[in-house]
PDB file of C-alpha atoms in Angstrom:
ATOM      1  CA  UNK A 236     -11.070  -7.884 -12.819  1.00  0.00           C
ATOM      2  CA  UNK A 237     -10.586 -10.083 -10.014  1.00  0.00           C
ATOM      3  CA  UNK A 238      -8.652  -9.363  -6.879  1.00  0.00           C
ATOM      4  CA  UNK A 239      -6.748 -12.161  -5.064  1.00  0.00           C
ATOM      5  CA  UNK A 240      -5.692 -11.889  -1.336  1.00  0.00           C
ATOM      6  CA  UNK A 241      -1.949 -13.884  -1.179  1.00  0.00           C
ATOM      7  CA  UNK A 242      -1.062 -15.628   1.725  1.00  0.00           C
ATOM      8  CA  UNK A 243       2.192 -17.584   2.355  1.00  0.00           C
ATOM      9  CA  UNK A 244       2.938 -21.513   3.210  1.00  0.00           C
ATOM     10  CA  UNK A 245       5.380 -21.976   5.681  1.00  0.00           C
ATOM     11  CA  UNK A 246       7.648 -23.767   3.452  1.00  0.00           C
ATOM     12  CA  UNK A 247       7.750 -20.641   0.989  1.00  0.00           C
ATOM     13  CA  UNK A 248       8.669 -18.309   4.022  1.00  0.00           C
ATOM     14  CA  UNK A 249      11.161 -20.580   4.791  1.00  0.00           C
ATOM     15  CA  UNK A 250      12.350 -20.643   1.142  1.00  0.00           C
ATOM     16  CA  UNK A 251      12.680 -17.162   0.842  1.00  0.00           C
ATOM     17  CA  UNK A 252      14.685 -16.777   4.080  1.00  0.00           C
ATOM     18  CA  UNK A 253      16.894 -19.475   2.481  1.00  0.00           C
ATOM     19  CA  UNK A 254      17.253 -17.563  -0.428  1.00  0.00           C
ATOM     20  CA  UNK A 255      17.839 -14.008   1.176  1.00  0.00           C
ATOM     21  CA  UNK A 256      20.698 -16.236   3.690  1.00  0.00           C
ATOM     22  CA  UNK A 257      22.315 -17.971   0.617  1.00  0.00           C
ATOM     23  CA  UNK A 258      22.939 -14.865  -1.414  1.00  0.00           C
ATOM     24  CA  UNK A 259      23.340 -12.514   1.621  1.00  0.00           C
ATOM     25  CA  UNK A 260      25.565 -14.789   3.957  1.00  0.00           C
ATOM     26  CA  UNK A 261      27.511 -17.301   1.347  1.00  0.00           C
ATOM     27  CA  UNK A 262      27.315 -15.104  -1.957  1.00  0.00           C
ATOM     28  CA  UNK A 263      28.510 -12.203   0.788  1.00  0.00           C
ATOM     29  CA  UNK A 264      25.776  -9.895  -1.256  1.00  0.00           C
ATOM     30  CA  UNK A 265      23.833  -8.513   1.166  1.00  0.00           C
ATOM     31  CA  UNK A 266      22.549  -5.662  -0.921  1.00  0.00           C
ATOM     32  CA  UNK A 267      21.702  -7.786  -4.082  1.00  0.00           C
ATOM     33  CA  UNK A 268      19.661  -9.951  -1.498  1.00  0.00           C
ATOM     34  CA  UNK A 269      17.842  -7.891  -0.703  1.00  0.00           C
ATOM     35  CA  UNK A 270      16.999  -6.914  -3.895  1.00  0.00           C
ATOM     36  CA  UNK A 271      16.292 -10.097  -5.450  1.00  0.00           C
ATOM     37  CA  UNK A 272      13.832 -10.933  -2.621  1.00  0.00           C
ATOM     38  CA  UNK A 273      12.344  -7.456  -3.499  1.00  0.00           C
ATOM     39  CA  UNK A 274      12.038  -8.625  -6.772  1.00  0.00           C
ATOM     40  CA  UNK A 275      10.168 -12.048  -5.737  1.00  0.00           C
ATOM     41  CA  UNK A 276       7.806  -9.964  -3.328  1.00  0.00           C
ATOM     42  CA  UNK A 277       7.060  -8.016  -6.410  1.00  0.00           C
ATOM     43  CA  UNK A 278       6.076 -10.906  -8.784  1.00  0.00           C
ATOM     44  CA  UNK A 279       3.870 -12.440  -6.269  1.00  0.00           C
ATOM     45  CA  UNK A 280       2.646  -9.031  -5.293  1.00  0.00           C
ATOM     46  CA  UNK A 281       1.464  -9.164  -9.332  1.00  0.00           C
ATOM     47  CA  UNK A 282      -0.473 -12.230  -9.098  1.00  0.00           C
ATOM     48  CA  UNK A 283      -3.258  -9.975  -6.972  1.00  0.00           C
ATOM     49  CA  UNK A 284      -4.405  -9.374 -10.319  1.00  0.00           C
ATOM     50  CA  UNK A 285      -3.436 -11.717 -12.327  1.00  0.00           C
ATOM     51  CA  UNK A 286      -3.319 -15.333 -10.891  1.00  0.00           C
ATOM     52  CA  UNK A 287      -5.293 -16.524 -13.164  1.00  0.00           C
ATOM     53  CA  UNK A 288      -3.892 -16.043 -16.366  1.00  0.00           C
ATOM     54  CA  UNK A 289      -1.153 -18.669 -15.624  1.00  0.00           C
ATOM     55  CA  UNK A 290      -1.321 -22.141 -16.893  1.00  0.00           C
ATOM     56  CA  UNK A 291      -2.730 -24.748 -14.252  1.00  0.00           C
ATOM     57  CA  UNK A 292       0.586 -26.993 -14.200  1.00  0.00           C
ATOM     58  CA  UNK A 293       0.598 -30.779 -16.052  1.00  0.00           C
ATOM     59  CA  UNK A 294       4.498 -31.718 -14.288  1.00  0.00           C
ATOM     60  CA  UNK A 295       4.115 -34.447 -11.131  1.00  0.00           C
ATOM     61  CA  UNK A 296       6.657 -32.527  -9.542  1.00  0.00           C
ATOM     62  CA  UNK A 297       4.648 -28.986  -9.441  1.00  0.00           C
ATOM     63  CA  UNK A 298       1.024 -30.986  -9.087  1.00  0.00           C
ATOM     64  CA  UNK A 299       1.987 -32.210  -5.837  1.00  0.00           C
ATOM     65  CA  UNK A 300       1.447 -29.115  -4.297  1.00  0.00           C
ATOM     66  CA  UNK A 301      -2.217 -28.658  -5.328  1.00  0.00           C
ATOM     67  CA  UNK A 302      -4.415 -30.491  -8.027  1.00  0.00           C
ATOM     68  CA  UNK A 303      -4.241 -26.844  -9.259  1.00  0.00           C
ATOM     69  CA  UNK A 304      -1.307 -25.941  -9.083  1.00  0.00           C
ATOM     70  CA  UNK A 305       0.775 -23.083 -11.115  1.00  0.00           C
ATOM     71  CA  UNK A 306       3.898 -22.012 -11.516  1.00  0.00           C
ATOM     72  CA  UNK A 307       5.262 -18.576 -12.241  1.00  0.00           C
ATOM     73  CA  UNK A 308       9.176 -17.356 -12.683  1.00  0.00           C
ATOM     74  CA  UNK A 309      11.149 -14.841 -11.393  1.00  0.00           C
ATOM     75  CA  UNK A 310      14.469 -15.083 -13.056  1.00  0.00           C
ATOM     76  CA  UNK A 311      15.219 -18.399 -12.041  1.00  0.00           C
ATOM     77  CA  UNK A 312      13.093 -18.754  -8.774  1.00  0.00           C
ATOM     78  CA  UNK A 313      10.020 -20.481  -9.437  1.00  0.00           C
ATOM     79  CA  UNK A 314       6.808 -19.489  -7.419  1.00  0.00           C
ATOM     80  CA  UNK A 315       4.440 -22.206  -6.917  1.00  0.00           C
ATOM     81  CA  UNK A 316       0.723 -21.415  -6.345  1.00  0.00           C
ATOM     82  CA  UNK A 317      -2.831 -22.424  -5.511  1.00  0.00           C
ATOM     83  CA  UNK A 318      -5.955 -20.787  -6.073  1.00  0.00           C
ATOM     84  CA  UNK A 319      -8.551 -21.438  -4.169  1.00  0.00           C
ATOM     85  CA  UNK A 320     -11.809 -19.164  -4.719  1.00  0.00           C
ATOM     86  CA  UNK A 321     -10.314 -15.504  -4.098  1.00  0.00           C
ATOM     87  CA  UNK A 322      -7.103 -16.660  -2.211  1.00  0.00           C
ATOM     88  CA  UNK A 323      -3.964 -17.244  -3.519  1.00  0.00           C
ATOM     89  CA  UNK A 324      -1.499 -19.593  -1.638  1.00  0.00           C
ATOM     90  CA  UNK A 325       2.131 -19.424  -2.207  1.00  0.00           C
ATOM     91  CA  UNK A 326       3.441 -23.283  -1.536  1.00  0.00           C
ATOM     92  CA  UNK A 327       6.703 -23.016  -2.306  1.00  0.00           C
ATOM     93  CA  UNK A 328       9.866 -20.751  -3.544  1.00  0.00           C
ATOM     94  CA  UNK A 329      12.369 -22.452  -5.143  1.00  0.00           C
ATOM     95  CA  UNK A 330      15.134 -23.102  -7.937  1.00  0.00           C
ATOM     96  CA  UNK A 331      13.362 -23.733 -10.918  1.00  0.00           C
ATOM     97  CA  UNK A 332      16.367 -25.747 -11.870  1.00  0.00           C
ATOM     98  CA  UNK A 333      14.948 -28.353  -8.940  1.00  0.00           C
ATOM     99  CA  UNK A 334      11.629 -29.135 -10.192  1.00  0.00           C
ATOM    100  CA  UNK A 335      11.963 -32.188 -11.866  1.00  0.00           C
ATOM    101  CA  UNK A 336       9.377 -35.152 -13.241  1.00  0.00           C
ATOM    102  CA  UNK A 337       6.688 -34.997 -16.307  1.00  0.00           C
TER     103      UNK A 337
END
């Protein structure tokens, strides 16, 4: 089986620090931040060894990141990817609810 290294954009750093602020700072749920950025470290974590198997994306809104581009949930965070050879990139973090288009 293939092994992927991940690597981060800077937009889905920056999306996970908004995520751990929202819930942490305005939710005033520091604890359940944490854990629900554990949880998204731990489905990307995953995609090591199985990046693959997910669906390269046919919506505008997901293709822009990547004429490859695939998409991956964690409740309802969705984890936008690139694969490119062995190397995953993570492009972006965000509320699945926002992805919009065809």
């Amino acid at each position: 089986m293939k092994k992927f290294s991940i690597i981060f954009s800077e937009s889905a750093r920056s999306d996970i620090k908004d995520i751990l602020d929202f819930i942490e700072i305005v939710c005033k749920s520091p604890i359940t931040a944490k854990q629900y950025v554990d949880g998204i470290r731990k489905e990307v974590n995953s995609l090591s060894n199985k990046a693959h198997i997910y669906q390269i994306a046919t919506r505008k809104s997901i293709l822009k990141y990547g004429h490859n581009a695939r998409r991956v949930n964690y409740k309802k965070i969705a984890i936008i990817y690139t694969i490119h050879n062995d190397i995953v990139v993570i492009r972006r973090v965000i509320p699945g609810g926002t992805i919009s288009g065809i």
